[in-house]
Amino acid sequence: MKISVLGCGRWGAFIAWYLNKVGHEVMSWGLPDSPHLKELKETRQNGMLTFPDSLMISDDLEEAVTRAEIIVISISSQALRSFLSDVKKFDLTGKSFVLCMKGIEEGTGCRLTQVVGEVLGEIPVAVWVGPGHPQNFVAGVPNCMVIDSAYPELKQKLVAEFSSSLIRFYLGTDLIGSEVGAAAKNVVGIAAGMLDGMGYACLKGALMSRGTHEVGKLIKAMGGSEYSAYGLCHLGDYEATLFSKFSHNRMFGETFVRGEPYTQLAEGVATCRALVSLSHKYGVEMPIVNAVRALLAGEVDGKKALDELFSRSVKREFDFM
């Protein structure tokens, strides 16, 4: 298949490398002034991987969009709507989209596939979510991921074409859950980093249990299956997000509570605010998400946030029992 990967940061470059490796005709696209693209053009490397000669590199968006049957997007989730306005200028007949970032649009609460629908109209779109870091994949460490879509044929096609011994893809069964769960795990990742920064890493077990529980309740309230929170899109991605040294969200949380700067993109920051709005809209209590929001807004310090979580009224562990 002819595939263009729009976005050549850490994850986008890996996706282009991987899809080329499994046999597809791939073009990696980036903005003309992108330092990531400049490095790839000059050296065909980015510090993690090397692009083979068969992998094309371009800063021409029209070329990247018009040549491809499958268009993979890997950019900041909050920039998706404006970026799609540029993509919309070209003929998209017969093309399908795959979203590889994890977020909820701040201000609207839209899932990213909803953003695609609002900007591009009725067009086949899928999401690629689940655990794994490019550093591990490039080193040959395999993992499992999920492709989900409201378009069954597209989902089946992508899983068949993208699967390999390096990534085992599963067919997602709950698009709402896959998107919300994948986005929300970044917020839990920030919380985990905050615990690391405060010296409370031992609380990560409780964070994992209760975080999954509250995210599952939101997914259910939004019309998805609460069990999706226990799948690869969310709980299955916790090791990579809550513990790994490669996790931007975990590292952001750790440096934040220490008062240190962090320059990498942490998608969970904007997603946290979006989840708070969704929790109000759907009437779902999300104490962990709210605690992270209050910390990020400077309304409380780490100790006070923990005290407030621990002083909550006694409840049954599971609502259904």
GROMACS .gro file of C-alpha atoms in nm:
model
  321
    1MET     CA    1   0.000   0.000   0.000
    2LYS     CA    2   0.101   0.360  -0.052
    3ILE     CA    3   0.106   0.527   0.288
    4SER     CA    4   0.196   0.879   0.395
    5VAL     CA    5   0.276   0.953   0.758
    6LEU     CA    6   0.204   1.317   0.840
    7GLY     CA    7   0.422   1.423   1.131
    8CYS     CA    8   0.784   1.320   1.178
    9GLY     CA    9   0.842   1.354   1.551
   10ARG     CA   10   0.946   1.065   1.773
   11TRP     CA   11   0.633   0.857   1.712
   12GLY     CA   12   0.562   0.965   1.355
   13ALA     CA   13   0.914   0.881   1.240
   14PHE     CA   14   0.890   0.539   1.402
   15ILE     CA   15   0.556   0.467   1.234
   16ALA     CA   16   0.698   0.557   0.894
   17TRP     CA   17   1.003   0.338   0.961
   18TYR     CA   18   0.786   0.049   1.083
   19LEU     CA   19   0.533   0.058   0.798
   20ASN     CA   20   0.817   0.068   0.547
   21LYS     CA   21   0.982  -0.222   0.726
   22VAL     CA   22   0.668  -0.437   0.692
   23GLY     CA   23   0.656  -0.381   0.318
   24HIS     CA   24   0.464  -0.064   0.233
   25GLU     CA   25   0.557   0.232   0.011
   26VAL     CA   26   0.591   0.503   0.273
   27MET     CA   27   0.647   0.878   0.267
   28SER     CA   28   0.735   1.067   0.586
   29TRP     CA   29   0.608   1.426   0.582
   30GLY     CA   30   0.695   1.717   0.807
   31LEU     CA   31   0.667   2.095   0.811
   32PRO     CA   32   0.941   2.271   0.610
   33ASP     CA   33   1.074   2.440   0.926
   34SER     CA   34   1.057   2.128   1.143
   35PRO     CA   35   1.391   2.043   1.309
   36HIS     CA   36   1.284   1.678   1.304
   37LEU     CA   37   1.239   1.689   0.927
   38LYS     CA   38   1.565   1.877   0.877
   39GLU     CA   39   1.756   1.610   1.069
   40LEU     CA   40   1.589   1.327   0.876
   41LYS     CA   41   1.657   1.494   0.542
   42GLU     CA   42   2.022   1.561   0.620
   43THR     CA   43   2.115   1.238   0.796
   44ARG     CA   44   1.815   1.000   0.749
   45GLN     CA   45   1.845   0.944   1.125
   46ASN     CA   46   1.683   1.088   1.436
   47GLY     CA   47   1.888   0.942   1.720
   48MET     CA   48   1.670   0.631   1.746
   49LEU     CA   49   1.643   0.491   1.396
   50THR     CA   50   1.772   0.519   1.042
   51PHE     CA   51   1.543   0.562   0.743
   52PRO     CA   52   1.628   0.321   0.458
   53ASP     CA   53   1.665   0.461   0.108
   54SER     CA   54   1.324   0.320   0.016
   55LEU     CA   55   1.149   0.553   0.262
   56MET     CA   56   1.063   0.888   0.103
   57ILE     CA   57   1.086   1.219   0.290
   58SER     CA   58   0.894   1.533   0.193
   59ASP     CA   59   0.778   1.873   0.315
   60ASP     CA   60   0.516   1.898   0.038
   61LEU     CA   61   0.176   1.835   0.198
   62GLU     CA   62  -0.007   1.809  -0.133
   63GLU     CA   63   0.237   1.545  -0.257
   64ALA     CA   64   0.207   1.347   0.067
   65VAL     CA   65  -0.173   1.353   0.070
   66THR     CA   66  -0.245   1.292  -0.297
   67ARG     CA   67  -0.004   0.997  -0.340
   68ALA     CA   68  -0.137   0.789  -0.052
   69GLU     CA   69  -0.418   0.541  -0.007
   70ILE     CA   70  -0.371   0.548   0.371
   71ILE     CA   71  -0.288   0.873   0.549
   72VAL     CA   72  -0.147   0.830   0.899
   73ILE     CA   73  -0.143   1.138   1.122
   74SER     CA   74   0.093   1.176   1.416
   75ILE     CA   75   0.088   1.535   1.541
   76SER     CA   76  -0.024   1.713   1.859
   77SER     CA   77  -0.387   1.618   1.920
   78GLN     CA   78  -0.479   1.980   1.997
   79ALA     CA   79  -0.352   2.087   1.654
   80LEU     CA   80  -0.556   1.828   1.463
   81ARG     CA   81  -0.856   2.047   1.372
   82SER     CA   82  -0.648   2.328   1.222
   83PHE     CA   83  -0.418   2.081   1.045
   84LEU     CA   84  -0.711   1.902   0.883
   85SER     CA   85  -0.828   2.233   0.740
   86ASP     CA   86  -0.510   2.227   0.530
   87VAL     CA   87  -0.551   1.860   0.438
   88LYS     CA   88  -0.909   1.927   0.328
   89LYS     CA   89  -0.785   2.140   0.038
   90PHE     CA   90  -0.682   1.828  -0.154
   91ASP     CA   91  -0.887   1.551  -0.319
   92LEU     CA   92  -0.948   1.286  -0.051
   93THR     CA   93  -1.156   1.051  -0.265
   94GLY     CA   94  -1.080   0.687  -0.182
   95LYS     CA   95  -0.847   0.771   0.104
   96SER     CA   96  -0.859   0.652   0.466
   97PHE     CA   97  -0.708   0.808   0.775
   98VAL     CA   98  -0.535   0.658   1.077
   99LEU     CA   99  -0.485   0.869   1.391
  100CYS     CA  100  -0.183   0.779   1.602
  101MET     CA  101  -0.199   1.045   1.873
  102LYS     CA  102  -0.394   1.015   2.196
  103GLY     CA  103  -0.601   1.304   2.323
  104ILE     CA  104  -0.937   1.472   2.371
  105GLU     CA  105  -0.987   1.813   2.212
  106GLU     CA  106  -0.983   2.082   2.478
  107GLY     CA  107  -1.274   2.323   2.460
  108THR     CA  108  -1.507   2.085   2.274
  109GLY     CA  109  -1.450   1.752   2.450
  110CYS     CA  110  -1.448   1.588   2.107
  111ARG     CA  111  -1.276   1.259   2.047
  112LEU     CA  112  -1.025   1.286   1.765
  113THR     CA  113  -1.231   1.080   1.520
  114GLN     CA  114  -1.516   1.322   1.586
  115VAL     CA  115  -1.284   1.610   1.495
  116VAL     CA  116  -1.205   1.433   1.166
  117GLY     CA  117  -1.575   1.389   1.095
  118GLU     CA  118  -1.652   1.753   1.167
  119VAL     CA  119  -1.374   1.883   0.941
  120LEU     CA  120  -1.356   1.624   0.661
  121GLY     CA  121  -1.707   1.484   0.667
  122GLU     CA  122  -1.791   1.117   0.619
  123ILE     CA  123  -1.450   0.962   0.557
  124PRO     CA  124  -1.306   0.630   0.680
  125VAL     CA  125  -1.091   0.687   0.989
  126ALA     CA  126  -0.929   0.456   1.244
  127VAL     CA  127  -0.722   0.497   1.559
  128TRP     CA  128  -0.396   0.319   1.641
  129VAL     CA  129  -0.351   0.298   2.019
  130GLY     CA  130  -0.184   0.087   2.284
  131PRO     CA  131   0.149   0.043   2.460
  132GLY     CA  132   0.501   0.076   2.329
  133HIS     CA  133   0.783   0.325   2.284
  134PRO     CA  134   0.983   0.370   1.963
  135GLN     CA  135   1.306   0.315   2.156
  136ASN     CA  136   1.191  -0.034   2.254
  137PHE     CA  137   1.044  -0.127   1.917
  138VAL     CA  138   1.358  -0.022   1.729
  139ALA     CA  139   1.559  -0.238   1.969
  140GLY     CA  140   1.345  -0.536   1.865
  141VAL     CA  141   1.124  -0.553   2.176
  142PRO     CA  142   0.773  -0.656   2.064
  143ASN     CA  143   0.441  -0.537   2.201
  144CYS     CA  144   0.065  -0.553   2.142
  145MET     CA  145  -0.148  -0.266   2.010
  146VAL     CA  146  -0.503  -0.198   1.895
  147ILE     CA  147  -0.662  -0.059   1.581
  148ASP     CA  148  -1.021   0.054   1.620
  149SER     CA  149  -1.268   0.215   1.385
  150ALA     CA  150  -1.635   0.264   1.313
  151TYR     CA  151  -1.552   0.124   0.968
  152PRO     CA  152  -1.518  -0.257   1.010
  153GLU     CA  153  -1.359  -0.320   0.669
  154LEU     CA  154  -1.093  -0.055   0.729
  155LYS     CA  155  -1.016  -0.199   1.071
  156GLN     CA  156  -0.976  -0.549   0.934
  157LYS     CA  157  -0.761  -0.427   0.645
  158LEU     CA  158  -0.524  -0.225   0.866
  159VAL     CA  159  -0.474  -0.505   1.119
  160ALA     CA  160  -0.393  -0.747   0.837
  161GLU     CA  161  -0.155  -0.506   0.662
  162PHE     CA  162   0.019  -0.363   0.968
  163SER     CA  163   0.073  -0.673   1.184
  164SER     CA  164   0.417  -0.829   1.222
  165SER     CA  165   0.631  -1.016   1.471
  166LEU     CA  166   0.720  -0.677   1.624
  167ILE     CA  167   0.365  -0.550   1.678
  168ARG     CA  168   0.069  -0.780   1.731
  169PHE     CA  169  -0.243  -0.581   1.650
  170TYR     CA  170  -0.584  -0.655   1.798
  171LEU     CA  171  -0.917  -0.553   1.648
  172GLY     CA  172  -1.073  -0.290   1.871
  173THR     CA  173  -1.438  -0.339   1.959
  174ASP     CA  174  -1.529  -0.007   2.122
  175LEU     CA  175  -1.420   0.312   1.946
  176ILE     CA  176  -1.538   0.540   2.228
  177GLY     CA  177  -1.352   0.334   2.486
  178SER     CA  178  -1.040   0.303   2.273
  179GLU     CA  179  -1.017   0.679   2.221
  180VAL     CA  180  -1.111   0.795   2.571
  181GLY     CA  181  -0.906   0.525   2.740
  182ALA     CA  182  -0.596   0.602   2.533
  183ALA     CA  183  -0.625   0.975   2.598
  184ALA     CA  184  -0.696   0.938   2.970
  185LYS     CA  185  -0.394   0.715   3.033
  186ASN     CA  186  -0.175   1.020   2.968
  187VAL     CA  187  -0.341   1.202   3.258
  188VAL     CA  188  -0.283   0.903   3.484
  189GLY     CA  189   0.076   0.909   3.356
  190ILE     CA  190   0.116   1.267   3.477
  191ALA     CA  191  -0.022   1.163   3.816
  192ALA     CA  192   0.231   0.879   3.828
  193GLY     CA  193   0.514   1.120   3.755
  194MET     CA  194   0.392   1.348   4.031
  195LEU     CA  195   0.405   1.055   4.272
  196ASP     CA  196   0.760   0.981   4.157
  197GLY     CA  197   0.859   1.342   4.209
  198MET     CA  198   0.714   1.347   4.561
  199GLY     CA  199   0.877   1.017   4.656
  200TYR     CA  200   0.546   0.827   4.668
  201ALA     CA  201   0.602   0.575   4.387
  202CYS     CA  202   0.460   0.307   4.617
  203LEU     CA  203   0.114   0.458   4.554
  204LYS     CA  204   0.123   0.373   4.185
  205GLY     CA  205  -0.059   0.045   4.248
  206ALA     CA  206  -0.353   0.232   4.400
  207LEU     CA  207  -0.332   0.490   4.121
  208MET     CA  208  -0.354   0.219   3.858
  209SER     CA  209  -0.652   0.052   4.022
  210ARG     CA  210  -0.854   0.363   4.096
  211GLY     CA  211  -0.751   0.544   3.779
  212THR     CA  212  -0.877   0.260   3.562
  213HIS     CA  213  -1.200   0.251   3.763
  214GLU     CA  214  -1.284   0.618   3.716
  215VAL     CA  215  -1.190   0.620   3.348
  216GLY     CA  216  -1.409   0.314   3.294
  217LYS     CA  217  -1.704   0.495   3.450
  218LEU     CA  218  -1.659   0.791   3.214
  219ILE     CA  219  -1.633   0.563   2.909
  220LYS     CA  220  -1.958   0.391   3.010
  221ALA     CA  221  -2.135   0.722   3.065
  222MET     CA  222  -2.026   0.834   2.717
  223GLY     CA  223  -2.179   0.524   2.557
  224GLY     CA  224  -1.880   0.292   2.545
  225SER     CA  225  -1.790  -0.018   2.740
  226GLU     CA  226  -1.631   0.036   3.081
  227TYR     CA  227  -1.428  -0.283   3.021
  228SER     CA  228  -1.229  -0.103   2.752
  229ALA     CA  229  -1.046   0.078   3.033
  230TYR     CA  230  -0.899  -0.259   3.131
  231GLY     CA  231  -0.772  -0.328   2.779
  232LEU     CA  232  -0.464  -0.233   2.581
  233CYS     CA  233  -0.583   0.121   2.514
  234HIS     CA  234  -0.565   0.216   2.883
  235LEU     CA  235  -0.459  -0.026   3.157
  236GLY     CA  236  -0.247  -0.221   2.908
  237ASP     CA  237  -0.056   0.100   2.834
  238TYR     CA  238   0.021   0.178   3.198
  239GLU     CA  239   0.369   0.025   3.205
  240ALA     CA  240   0.479   0.241   2.912
  241THR     CA  241   0.314   0.553   3.054
  242LEU     CA  242   0.340   0.528   3.433
  243PHE     CA  243   0.680   0.363   3.472
  244SER     CA  244   0.893   0.405   3.161
  245LYS     CA  245   1.177   0.657   3.146
  246PHE     CA  246   1.062   0.726   2.789
  247SER     CA  247   0.715   0.848   2.893
  248HIS     CA  248   0.678   1.221   2.829
  249ASN     CA  249   0.367   1.244   3.048
  250ARG     CA  250   0.527   1.069   3.344
  251MET     CA  251   0.839   1.279   3.310
  252PHE     CA  252   0.635   1.598   3.284
  253GLY     CA  253   0.454   1.513   3.609
  254GLU     CA  254   0.779   1.440   3.789
  255THR     CA  255   0.950   1.760   3.680
  256PHE     CA  256   0.635   1.966   3.744
  257VAL     CA  257   0.613   1.884   4.115
  258ARG     CA  258   0.987   1.945   4.146
  259GLY     CA  259   0.948   2.288   3.989
  260GLU     CA  260   1.174   2.199   3.698
  261PRO     CA  261   1.116   2.290   3.330
  262TYR     CA  262   1.013   2.027   3.077
  263THR     CA  263   1.016   2.106   2.705
  264GLN     CA  264   0.865   1.793   2.547
  265LEU     CA  265   0.497   1.759   2.453
  266ALA     CA  266   0.284   1.607   2.730
  267GLU     CA  267  -0.057   1.542   2.573
  268GLY     CA  268  -0.209   1.471   2.914
  269VAL     CA  269  -0.205   1.838   3.017
  270ALA     CA  270  -0.472   1.954   2.772
  271THR     CA  271  -0.651   1.619   2.794
  272CYS     CA  272  -0.682   1.660   3.172
  273ARG     CA  273  -0.879   1.981   3.132
  274ALA     CA  274  -1.095   1.818   2.862
  275LEU     CA  275  -1.169   1.520   3.088
  276VAL     CA  276  -1.275   1.747   3.372
  277SER     CA  277  -1.529   1.909   3.139
  278LEU     CA  278  -1.651   1.568   3.022
  279SER     CA  279  -1.684   1.445   3.381
  280HIS     CA  280  -1.913   1.739   3.455
  281LYS     CA  281  -2.110   1.689   3.135
  282TYR     CA  282  -2.173   1.320   3.205
  283GLY     CA  283  -2.200   1.343   3.584
  284VAL     CA  284  -1.904   1.116   3.658
  285GLU     CA  285  -1.682   1.162   3.963
  286MET     CA  286  -1.313   1.165   3.861
  287PRO     CA  287  -1.114   1.251   4.175
  288ILE     CA  288  -0.772   1.163   4.030
  289VAL     CA  289  -0.826   1.367   3.716
  290ASN     CA  290  -0.953   1.659   3.925
  291ALA     CA  291  -0.653   1.637   4.156
  292VAL     CA  292  -0.414   1.651   3.859
  293ARG     CA  293  -0.603   1.950   3.716
  294ALA     CA  294  -0.585   2.135   4.049
  295LEU     CA  295  -0.212   2.069   4.076
  296LEU     CA  296  -0.146   2.185   3.720
  297ALA     CA  297  -0.351   2.500   3.784
  298GLY     CA  298  -0.149   2.577   4.097
  299GLU     CA  299  -0.456   2.559   4.319
  300VAL     CA  300  -0.304   2.300   4.556
  301ASP     CA  301   0.036   2.149   4.624
  302GLY     CA  302   0.114   1.779   4.601
  303LYS     CA  303   0.066   1.704   4.970
  304LYS     CA  304  -0.269   1.881   4.987
  305ALA     CA  305  -0.391   1.699   4.676
  306LEU     CA  306  -0.299   1.364   4.833
  307ASP     CA  307  -0.459   1.461   5.163
  308GLU     CA  308  -0.782   1.548   4.985
  309LEU     CA  309  -0.785   1.218   4.796
  310PHE     CA  310  -0.724   1.020   5.115
  311SER     CA  311  -0.982   1.211   5.317
  312ARG     CA  312  -1.266   1.139   5.073
  313SER     CA  313  -1.569   0.972   5.228
  314VAL     CA  314  -1.560   0.593   5.261
  315LYS     CA  315  -1.701   0.412   4.960
  316ARG     CA  316  -1.733   0.055   4.835
  317GLU     CA  317  -1.439  -0.038   4.614
  318PHE     CA  318  -1.664  -0.147   4.324
  319ASP     CA  319  -1.999   0.009   4.243
  320PHE     CA  320  -2.150  -0.312   4.106
  321MET     CA  321  -2.098  -0.522   4.420
   0.00000   0.00000   0.00000
